[in-house]
Every structure is written in structure tokens, then in C-alpha cells.
Amino acid sequence: MKKMNSVSVLMTTLLLTVPVTSAFAQTTQVDPVTEKAKVLASKIVSDYGASGVQYAIRDHGSVVLSGSAGVKDKAANSPVTKDTMFGIGSVSKVYATAAAMKLADTNQIELDKPLITYLKDFKMADERYKKITPRMLMNHSSGLYGSHYENSFLFDDNDTKTHDELLAKLRSEHLKADPGEFSVYCNDGFQLLEILVERISGLSYSEFIKTHFSKPLDLSSTKTARDTFDRNKLAKTYVPGIDQALPVENVNLIGTGGIYSTAEEVSKFGDVLIGNRTDILSEKSAKAMQSHEYRKGIWVPEESNIFNYGLGWDAVKLAPFDDYGITALSKGGDTQMYHATLTALPEHDISIAVLSSGGASIHNSIMASNILLEYVKKKGIIKEILPEKTFPPAVKVDMPSELEAYSGLYGATDKTVNLEIKNGEIALPALFGGLVPAQKFVYTGRGQFKNKEGNFTVSFDRAKNGKTYLKFNGYLSFPGLGQMVMATYEYQKLDRNPLDPATRKAWEQRNGKRYYALDEKITSVGYVNQALLTKEITVDHGYASGTKIVNPNKAVNVIAVPVMSGRDTFDLNFHQKNHQEYLTITGQSYIREDAIQPFSQGNSAIRSIPSNGQAVWYKIDKQSAGRTLTVKAPSSGEFAVYDAKGKLVNFSKISKNYSAVLPEGGLIVFGGNAGAVFKIDLKNK
């Protein structure tokens, strides 16, 4: 027992000898909802990578809780306030959905008519595209490959290329599934919704949001990346290893993720989405957005989940609220720098928004759910908060031999894995970006394999489309935040794909090779993390990075996994130019690492951007390694330097430092407008 200091002794004596008045008791009473919010927000800042967090609860149209944690600006040590703005990422999708539903309210569109009724120039190299409807864009069942990210996330740059070129790029692309066959997360659907809103309304999308939502709702801090506003109101963003704040991130996929706002204003828009502002959106449309769209196609049978798509919503039956008989809606969003969640209880007219700089939307979502449970308990809507689920350790039993037939090659977007089921055991790689670590699962009966702790279960489902999926169902615990349940299809069993000798040889030479993006502007957020601009090819039994090899230079997507693991699929197309190999993915060009030229040169030289405007990459060879590079860049130009492990050494767009010591084995990339000239000075240290 710790020794009490004199202040502690004095306070204890006073409390024992002086009667506590009712007034004193009232002033020291702690509100459990406020306290829960403060604790969880502080935990996200201290342990989960956020620099600043903001949250707000709205009940029957009024803000009943508004708070924050962390800082808006580390250098100034200024706190986050209720007026600090954040990017809300994919929470923007419910705004795009509401915009389209508003057009449906006025009979300007019908949700189940073909999209080509309204977008005459929407064409694809797959006749099935004619069956895509606006509803399918909203519920992720269009069958589109997923996302065109080129020049979507830029620093201080509102380039509209990704918006302007989407229809042109789709003309040469195919679908991954029949429209309506199943729902899998799809950003391009909401980009098409953005274009649809513009075509039908005659307004730019940003102007539509301002005219029909921001002005009537008095959302003074709800803006798009295309709007003019004081960017100093935005929370600063940071990445590990760089002390200074980053430039402002513009997400130019506005319908998908390009809105900025505050927690109070996002919760106010939540009132629209649950049908409480019929002057903005009809109750009929709000109800339609809450429909259980996910069940219209192939889906995991488990009902308790964080994923069950409505129109725009990630969840229309969010766990754990279903355990209490409460309908909860949820939408999360992540950009490279900002993270957000909106959760609403439509039957009780309550909504909560949690926004952050840094961290992840999954953390914000758990925080939002646990604060809401505390709030509905305080209101008497529920009596008690149920304890977190606990599980007995897995007990291995004899496995029927026929389950060994599920062994084989499995795939998801950008990856394949060989699963061997032997002696009632399966070893699985890490899932969900490492949230579920690599581990062994043992057979426990009823077709299920469990991990040692018993909280994760995998099994195999043969769906009505004839495909076999590896299903994951588990409870993930986040220390200090809480627990969440997730049920998804993680992998799809792949058929054998034997290759002829010439094709096999061509792909074996690519196995393990890296290709570097050429079309990404030098203002791209991607240059902060080289991995975002790199595609590494892995070849396995006739498949390459999750695609099926069809000839020496082409591999096509065959991944058709519902929910999340089949999102953002692609084809691989290779071609030769000047005896160098290039890769094209969703219209973007990449150069093979072997084709990147060494940076060796004299003390001074001139480098320029080619007429096609593509970035120029160089290897840092022994002759230039250890020397100090100083660059005189044009107004449109910047450069980045990476070490041999791909770690950023200097990115002039952020640092404004145009000098760097070159690490051996690293890379340099220059970018700017076509014809831009860089003057180079290279000296010994």
C-alpha cells in the first residue's frame, strides 16, 4: 500500500469529519457519458496514433455532448475545438447517396432504371454494364472493379483529373461480377453518383452540396476539396518519422471521400439521414437508405456484424446494438490522413460522429458505439451494458477427411495463399492489415476451425455462384477501447491454371519484381509512403498478385469476394517500350525496377520531365551514394528521396528542403509539369 502524502491525509480527514452536503455531492458527480467519451478519446490519442479527436452526440436535433482530445497543431500546441475541421473520408458517401436520393424525391431519377438512362456516355467493354442502376452504385453491387485512385489524394492540389477521366477509363474495362450478384465495397460507384448528380442537377457536385445541404442546414464548416475556405481551420496531419505538419490533404474523389466537416455538423447531417429533416430529404428516402440491401446478393450468413450494407451505409444492423434490439446505422471513412465515423439510432433520433487526424476509422467506430451505449443506458433505453464476449479455448477434435478437399490455392485482391488442411489444422496469414495476426486454427467440429483463444473462427462456404469462400467470424479486442465483431469472406478458392512454357517463363521473370508509378503527380500524398506507389508482382500456380494469367503479358481479375476482401480489383497488362517493361493497372502506368536508370553523373546536370508529364525515377548507385544532392526546382516541380528499404528520406513538397544526402540502394523521383527543368548539384559531404 502506498504511503499517503500530507494533502491526501488532510482531504481524507476532512471527508471523514465534515458532512457532505447535497450541493457538494452534485458538483462532484461525474456524468458517465462525458467521462466515457473523455477516456476513450484520450486513449485513441495516446495509444492508437491519432493527434487529435473530436466527437459530438445529437439527440432529437440538439447537441447533448461535444468534446475533443489531442491537438489541432503540434507546433503551436493548440487544442482541438468544436470548430476544428477534419476530412471525413468515406462518410462522404452518405452525402452522395442523399444527393441522389434527393433527385429521386423530385422524380428526376429512378433508382432501379439503368444508369445509361441518365449517363448516355457511360460505356464499358462488358455488355453487362447496361444493367447497372443507381441503386447498385449505392449498395456496392454494381460489379465494377472498385477504384481509380490516380491523383486522388493530393497535397494542396485540387486537380480534377480523376473525376474528369473516369468515364473514359471505364470504357475499356470489364466487370468482376453480374450487376446485383453481390455487394463488395466500391469507390467508383460513388464517383459515378457524383457525376449523375451533376448531370441531372446542372450544378457542380460541390455547388449541389452547398445549395441543397450546407445552406439550409447552416453547415458553415461542411466543405469539399473544391471549395474555397480557410484551410487553417483544418486539424493538422502528421505521419511517423516526420515532425512537421503535412500540407493540406485534398481528396479529389469528392463523392467518395472529399468532404471536410466537424463532428457537430456531421451529426447534424445524421438527422437528415434518419428522416428528421423532411424539408431536406423525404422520410421515404431516409428509410430506403436503411434497407437491408446486403441480403439481395451473396453474403455471409452471420447477422451480427459491423458490415451489412444499406444505401450508402456500411451497416444498417450494426453490432453490438442488435444484441439490445436497437437498430443502429454506421458509416466509416478513412483517407490517408483523416478518419471518421457516423453512427445513428434512427428509432431514438440519436446520432454520434467521431473524427480524427491520424488513427483509423475502426477505432473511431468502437469509441462511438461504446459512448452511445453509455448514453442510451443513461436515458433508460437499455438497463445494463452487456459484458464483452468471452470464449473458451479451442478444443481440437477429429476432422472428417472430406474437409481436406478444401486445401488448395485461395485468392483475394492482390494476393494468393496456399492453404493446407492437414491433421485438422490450418495456418493462416495475417488478416485485416494485421489486426488478426498470422496463426494456426484447429478443427473444433461442425465444419469450423478456431484459433487457440477461441475468439476467431474460420470455415468454408460454397455460395450459390458456385464459388467456395473461406469465411472469417471473430471478435477483435482493442485494449482500452472495446470489442467488435466481424464476419466476412476473406478468400476465394481458385481453380488450377496450368501455363504453357513460354507464358510460365515470362511470369517467372516478374516474380518478386517491383514496378513504380509514373502517372502520379508529385503533389500526391502517395510519395510520403513509397509502398502506395509500388506494385510488387507475386506469381503462384498460374496467378499473379491475385489475377489469373492468360498470356505472357496479361493477367485478369477473377476475384469475386463479397463484403471487403474483393474490393479494388484490377487486371495486369505489360508492354515493352525501348526494351524496357511497363505495367498498366486501371489506366495507370508503372515502370519495372530493372528499367530505372542509375543517378550517376558529374557534379552538376539538368533533369527534365518528359512531354507526357510522367514522373522520373532514378536508382542511387555507389557513385552517387553518400553525396549531397541540391536541387533547384521549377515552380511545378518537387522531388523525393528514399533509402534502400523504401523509407522516406526527404520529400521537398513537405520539407521545403531541396537538399538531401543520398543513401546507397535508394531511389530518387522527380515530378512536375511536362518539360519542367531541374538543375542538379551533387557534391561530396
Short mmCIF file of C-alpha atoms in Angstrom, two decimals, residues 285-590:
data_model
loop_
_atom_site.label_atom_id
_atom_site.label_comp_id
_atom_site.label_asym_id
_atom_site.label_seq_id
_atom_site.Cartn_x
_atom_site.Cartn_y
_atom_site.Cartn_z
CA SER A 285 -35.77 8.16 -48.97
CA ALA A 286 -34.23 8.04 -45.49
CA LYS A 287 -36.00 4.74 -44.87
CA ALA A 288 -34.85 3.41 -48.23
CA MET A 289 -31.23 4.15 -47.31
CA GLN A 290 -31.71 1.97 -44.21
CA SER A 291 -32.96 -1.05 -46.17
CA HIS A 292 -31.06 -4.33 -45.85
CA GLU A 293 -29.54 -4.21 -49.31
CA TYR A 294 -26.72 -6.64 -48.48
CA ARG A 295 -29.12 -9.58 -48.38
CA LYS A 296 -30.12 -9.12 -52.03
CA GLY A 297 -26.97 -10.93 -53.15
CA ILE A 298 -24.37 -13.37 -51.85
CA TRP A 299 -23.42 -12.52 -48.27
CA VAL A 300 -22.06 -14.12 -45.12
CA PRO A 301 -24.92 -15.76 -43.19
CA GLU A 302 -23.94 -14.24 -39.82
CA GLU A 303 -26.24 -11.36 -38.86
CA SER A 304 -24.17 -9.91 -36.01
CA ASN A 305 -21.57 -7.85 -37.85
CA ILE A 306 -20.08 -4.42 -38.47
CA PHE A 307 -20.80 -4.84 -42.20
CA ASN A 308 -24.33 -5.05 -43.59
CA TYR A 309 -24.75 -2.58 -46.43
CA GLY A 310 -27.73 -0.32 -46.93
CA LEU A 311 -27.74 2.52 -49.44
CA GLY A 312 -24.57 4.44 -48.63
CA TRP A 313 -24.38 2.99 -45.12
CA ASP A 314 -21.72 0.41 -44.20
CA ALA A 315 -24.11 -1.07 -41.66
CA VAL A 316 -27.86 -0.92 -41.20
CA LYS A 317 -27.84 -3.53 -38.41
CA LEU A 318 -24.68 -2.63 -36.55
CA ALA A 319 -23.34 -4.90 -33.83
CA PRO A 320 -23.46 -4.82 -30.84
CA PHE A 321 -26.69 -2.78 -30.87
CA ASP A 322 -28.58 -5.72 -32.35
CA ASP A 323 -27.94 -7.53 -29.05
CA TYR A 324 -30.13 -4.88 -27.38
CA GLY A 325 -32.88 -4.88 -30.00
CA ILE A 326 -31.72 -1.44 -31.23
CA THR A 327 -31.30 -0.60 -34.91
CA ALA A 328 -28.00 1.19 -35.49
CA LEU A 329 -26.66 2.64 -38.73
CA SER A 330 -23.00 3.30 -39.34
CA LYS A 331 -20.63 4.72 -41.94
CA GLY A 332 -16.87 4.89 -41.54
CA GLY A 333 -14.28 6.69 -43.58
CA ASP A 334 -10.51 6.81 -43.99
CA THR A 335 -8.33 8.98 -46.16
CA GLN A 336 -4.56 8.73 -45.91
CA MET A 337 -4.61 11.33 -43.12
CA TYR A 338 -8.13 11.66 -41.69
CA HIS A 339 -10.55 9.16 -40.18
CA ALA A 340 -14.22 9.38 -39.28
CA THR A 341 -17.37 7.56 -38.28
CA LEU A 342 -21.06 8.45 -38.12
CA THR A 343 -23.37 6.18 -36.13
CA ALA A 344 -27.12 6.78 -35.76
CA LEU A 345 -30.00 5.21 -33.87
CA PRO A 346 -32.98 6.13 -36.08
CA GLU A 347 -35.66 4.77 -33.73
CA HIS A 348 -34.38 7.05 -30.97
CA ASP A 349 -33.34 10.14 -33.02
CA ILE A 350 -29.76 9.95 -31.75
CA SER A 351 -26.52 10.22 -33.72
CA ILE A 352 -22.82 10.46 -32.91
CA ALA A 353 -19.84 11.50 -35.01
CA VAL A 354 -16.20 10.86 -34.14
CA LEU A 355 -13.49 12.46 -36.32
CA SER A 356 -9.72 12.25 -36.04
CA SER A 357 -6.42 13.25 -37.54
CA GLY A 358 -4.40 10.05 -37.59
CA GLY A 359 -5.60 6.76 -36.14
CA ALA A 360 -8.22 4.72 -38.01
CA SER A 361 -11.98 4.79 -38.50
CA ILE A 362 -12.31 1.37 -36.88
CA HIS A 363 -11.08 2.91 -33.61
CA ASN A 364 -13.48 5.83 -34.00
CA SER A 365 -16.33 3.41 -34.62
CA ILE A 366 -15.66 1.40 -31.45
CA MET A 367 -15.43 4.63 -29.50
CA ALA A 368 -18.74 5.85 -30.95
CA SER A 369 -20.54 2.60 -30.14
CA ASN A 370 -19.34 2.49 -26.54
CA ILE A 371 -20.25 6.13 -25.89
CA LEU A 372 -23.69 5.57 -27.40
CA LEU A 373 -24.29 2.51 -25.21
CA GLU A 374 -23.42 4.58 -22.16
CA TYR A 375 -25.77 7.31 -23.37
CA VAL A 376 -28.77 5.06 -24.04
CA LYS A 377 -28.22 3.42 -20.66
CA LYS A 378 -28.29 6.86 -19.01
CA LYS A 379 -31.56 7.59 -20.81
CA GLY A 380 -33.08 4.31 -19.65
CA ILE A 381 -33.36 2.84 -23.16
CA ILE A 382 -31.29 -0.12 -22.00
CA LYS A 383 -30.88 -1.33 -18.43
CA GLU A 384 -27.30 -2.51 -18.49
CA ILE A 385 -24.35 -2.69 -20.85
CA LEU A 386 -23.57 -6.30 -21.65
CA PRO A 387 -20.07 -7.50 -20.82
CA GLU A 388 -17.62 -8.22 -23.63
CA LYS A 389 -17.83 -11.69 -25.11
CA THR A 390 -15.53 -14.32 -23.69
CA PHE A 391 -14.59 -17.60 -25.28
CA PRO A 392 -13.37 -20.99 -24.12
CA PRO A 393 -10.05 -22.07 -25.61
CA ALA A 394 -10.31 -24.13 -28.76
CA VAL A 395 -10.57 -27.88 -28.21
CA LYS A 396 -9.37 -29.90 -31.17
CA VAL A 397 -11.49 -32.86 -32.30
CA ASP A 398 -11.13 -35.36 -35.12
CA MET A 399 -11.76 -33.78 -38.50
CA PRO A 400 -13.74 -35.54 -41.24
CA SER A 401 -11.32 -36.46 -44.02
CA GLU A 402 -13.52 -34.84 -46.69
CA LEU A 403 -12.62 -31.39 -45.35
CA GLU A 404 -9.09 -31.90 -46.66
CA ALA A 405 -10.57 -31.25 -50.12
CA TYR A 406 -10.74 -27.56 -49.18
CA SER A 407 -6.94 -27.44 -49.31
CA GLY A 408 -5.55 -25.51 -52.27
CA LEU A 409 -4.83 -22.08 -53.68
CA TYR A 410 -7.00 -19.19 -52.50
CA GLY A 411 -7.05 -15.58 -53.59
CA ALA A 412 -8.25 -12.12 -52.65
CA THR A 413 -7.43 -8.74 -54.18
CA ASP A 414 -3.66 -8.52 -54.82
CA LYS A 415 -2.77 -11.78 -53.07
CA THR A 416 -2.87 -15.55 -53.12
CA VAL A 417 -2.29 -18.03 -50.34
CA ASN A 418 -1.81 -21.80 -50.31
CA LEU A 419 -3.96 -23.34 -47.60
CA GLU A 420 -3.13 -26.85 -46.46
CA ILE A 421 -5.61 -28.57 -44.20
CA LYS A 422 -3.74 -31.39 -42.50
CA ASN A 423 -4.32 -33.24 -39.25
CA GLY A 424 -7.24 -30.95 -38.51
CA GLU A 425 -5.18 -27.77 -38.66
CA ILE A 426 -4.87 -24.72 -40.94
CA ALA A 427 -2.21 -21.99 -40.78
CA LEU A 428 -3.49 -18.61 -41.95
CA PRO A 429 -1.54 -15.43 -42.74
CA ALA A 430 -2.39 -12.15 -41.02
CA LEU A 431 -5.81 -10.72 -41.89
CA PHE A 432 -7.27 -7.20 -41.95
CA GLY A 433 -3.94 -5.46 -42.23
CA GLY A 434 -2.52 -7.31 -39.24
CA LEU A 435 -5.45 -6.78 -36.86
CA VAL A 436 -5.72 -10.56 -36.87
CA PRO A 437 -2.15 -11.90 -36.68
CA ALA A 438 -0.91 -14.96 -38.55
CA GLN A 439 -1.78 -18.03 -36.53
CA LYS A 440 -2.90 -21.65 -36.53
CA PHE A 441 -6.54 -22.77 -36.44
CA VAL A 442 -7.65 -26.23 -35.27
CA TYR A 443 -10.78 -28.18 -36.13
CA THR A 444 -13.40 -27.97 -33.37
CA GLY A 445 -16.40 -29.60 -35.06
CA ARG A 446 -19.40 -28.51 -37.15
CA GLY A 447 -17.12 -27.60 -40.05
CA GLN A 448 -15.32 -24.92 -38.01
CA PHE A 449 -11.68 -24.21 -37.19
CA LYS A 450 -10.82 -21.96 -34.25
CA ASN A 451 -7.70 -20.19 -33.04
CA LYS A 452 -6.14 -21.13 -29.70
CA GLU A 453 -8.03 -18.44 -27.75
CA GLY A 454 -11.36 -19.40 -29.35
CA ASN A 455 -12.38 -15.87 -30.42
CA PHE A 456 -11.74 -16.37 -34.15
CA THR A 457 -13.48 -18.95 -36.34
CA VAL A 458 -12.89 -19.89 -39.97
CA SER A 459 -14.94 -22.21 -42.15
CA PHE A 460 -15.75 -22.82 -45.80
CA ASP A 461 -18.89 -21.79 -47.66
CA ARG A 462 -19.91 -22.82 -51.16
CA ALA A 463 -22.06 -19.94 -52.42
CA LYS A 464 -24.85 -20.03 -54.99
CA ASN A 465 -22.47 -18.61 -57.62
CA GLY A 466 -20.53 -21.88 -57.39
CA LYS A 467 -17.50 -20.32 -55.68
CA THR A 468 -16.01 -21.54 -52.43
CA TYR A 469 -15.08 -18.92 -49.83
CA LEU A 470 -13.03 -19.00 -46.67
CA LYS A 471 -15.22 -17.31 -44.08
CA PHE A 472 -13.90 -15.48 -41.02
CA ASN A 473 -16.04 -14.72 -37.98
CA GLY A 474 -14.46 -13.24 -34.90
CA TYR A 475 -14.41 -10.83 -32.01
CA LEU A 476 -11.50 -8.38 -32.11
CA SER A 477 -10.46 -6.67 -28.90
CA PHE A 478 -8.75 -3.27 -28.78
CA PRO A 479 -7.20 -2.64 -25.34
CA GLY A 480 -8.76 0.37 -23.65
CA LEU A 481 -11.33 0.84 -26.44
CA GLY A 482 -13.50 -2.25 -26.58
CA GLN A 483 -14.54 -5.18 -28.70
CA MET A 484 -16.09 -5.58 -32.13
CA VAL A 485 -17.44 -8.48 -34.16
CA MET A 486 -16.62 -9.03 -37.82
CA ALA A 487 -17.93 -11.65 -40.25
CA THR A 488 -16.51 -11.65 -43.78
CA TYR A 489 -15.48 -13.80 -46.68
CA GLU A 490 -11.70 -13.50 -46.75
CA TYR A 491 -10.55 -15.70 -49.64
CA GLN A 492 -11.95 -17.37 -52.74
CA LYS A 493 -10.79 -20.85 -53.79
CA LEU A 494 -9.05 -20.67 -57.16
CA ASP A 495 -9.09 -23.22 -59.97
CA ARG A 496 -5.86 -24.70 -61.28
CA ASN A 497 -4.34 -22.61 -64.07
CA PRO A 498 -1.59 -24.53 -65.90
CA LEU A 499 0.62 -22.37 -68.13
CA ASP A 500 2.47 -23.18 -71.32
CA PRO A 501 6.29 -22.99 -71.01
CA ALA A 502 6.68 -19.59 -72.70
CA THR A 503 4.00 -17.96 -70.56
CA ARG A 504 5.34 -19.52 -67.37
CA LYS A 505 8.86 -18.32 -68.14
CA ALA A 506 7.70 -14.74 -68.84
CA TRP A 507 5.91 -14.54 -65.50
CA GLU A 508 8.62 -16.27 -63.50
CA GLN A 509 10.93 -13.45 -64.55
CA ARG A 510 8.49 -10.96 -62.99
CA ASN A 511 8.05 -12.80 -59.71
CA GLY A 512 9.16 -10.55 -56.86
CA LYS A 513 9.78 -7.58 -59.16
CA ARG A 514 8.59 -4.11 -58.22
CA TYR A 515 7.01 -1.56 -60.52
CA TYR A 516 6.88 2.15 -59.74
CA ALA A 517 4.05 4.57 -60.59
CA LEU A 518 4.71 7.11 -63.33
CA ASP A 519 1.40 8.97 -63.67
CA GLU A 520 1.00 10.13 -60.07
CA LYS A 521 1.55 13.88 -59.68
CA ILE A 522 4.44 14.92 -57.49
CA THR A 523 1.90 16.59 -55.17
CA SER A 524 0.49 13.15 -54.34
CA VAL A 525 0.17 12.02 -50.73
CA GLY A 526 1.48 8.70 -52.05
CA TYR A 527 5.06 9.98 -52.14
CA VAL A 528 5.07 10.03 -48.33
CA ASN A 529 4.78 6.23 -48.39
CA GLN A 530 6.61 4.62 -51.29
CA ALA A 531 4.53 1.43 -50.93
CA LEU A 532 1.46 3.36 -52.14
CA LEU A 533 3.23 3.96 -55.46
CA THR A 534 4.66 0.47 -55.85
CA LYS A 535 3.22 -2.75 -57.20
CA GLU A 536 5.14 -5.91 -56.38
CA ILE A 537 4.28 -8.91 -58.53
CA THR A 538 3.97 -12.30 -56.85
CA VAL A 539 3.46 -15.34 -59.07
CA ASP A 540 1.86 -18.52 -57.72
CA HIS A 541 0.49 -21.52 -59.66
CA GLY A 542 -0.72 -19.59 -62.69
CA TYR A 543 -1.80 -16.50 -60.77
CA ALA A 544 -0.08 -13.14 -60.30
CA SER A 545 -0.95 -10.86 -57.37
CA GLY A 546 -4.44 -12.33 -57.23
CA THR A 547 -5.05 -12.16 -61.00
CA LYS A 548 -5.29 -15.12 -63.41
CA ILE A 549 -2.52 -15.28 -66.01
CA VAL A 550 -3.91 -15.62 -69.54
CA ASN A 551 -0.85 -14.99 -71.73
CA PRO A 552 2.78 -13.82 -71.39
CA ASN A 553 1.75 -10.19 -70.91
CA LYS A 554 -1.73 -10.22 -69.43
CA ALA A 555 -3.48 -11.39 -66.27
CA VAL A 556 -7.14 -10.72 -65.49
CA ASN A 557 -9.11 -10.43 -62.30
CA VAL A 558 -11.06 -13.50 -61.20
CA ILE A 559 -11.65 -12.39 -57.62
CA ALA A 560 -15.34 -12.18 -56.77
CA VAL A 561 -15.36 -11.97 -52.96
CA PRO A 562 -18.29 -10.16 -51.30
CA VAL A 563 -18.06 -7.67 -48.42
CA MET A 564 -14.49 -6.20 -48.41
CA SER A 565 -11.71 -8.59 -49.47
CA GLY A 566 -12.74 -8.47 -53.13
CA ARG A 567 -12.64 -4.68 -53.41
CA ASP A 568 -10.32 -2.66 -55.69
CA THR A 569 -9.57 -5.48 -58.12
CA PHE A 570 -7.52 -4.97 -61.29
CA ASP A 571 -6.02 -6.54 -64.40
CA LEU A 572 -2.27 -6.59 -65.16
CA ASN A 573 -1.12 -5.56 -68.64
CA PHE A 574 2.58 -5.46 -69.58
CA HIS A 575 4.23 -3.96 -72.63
CA GLN A 576 7.72 -3.18 -73.88
CA LYS A 577 8.98 0.25 -74.92
CA ASN A 578 12.62 0.92 -75.85
CA HIS A 579 13.47 -2.53 -74.46
CA GLN A 580 12.04 -1.59 -71.07
CA GLU A 581 9.00 -3.19 -69.45
CA TYR A 582 6.00 -1.19 -68.28
CA LEU A 583 2.86 -2.23 -66.41
CA THR A 584 -0.63 -0.75 -66.73
CA ILE A 585 -3.22 -1.10 -63.95
CA THR A 586 -6.59 0.69 -64.13
CA GLY A 587 -5.14 3.09 -66.67
CA GLN A 588 -2.03 3.93 -64.63
CA SER A 589 1.50 3.26 -65.90
CA TYR A 590 4.31 1.72 -63.85
#
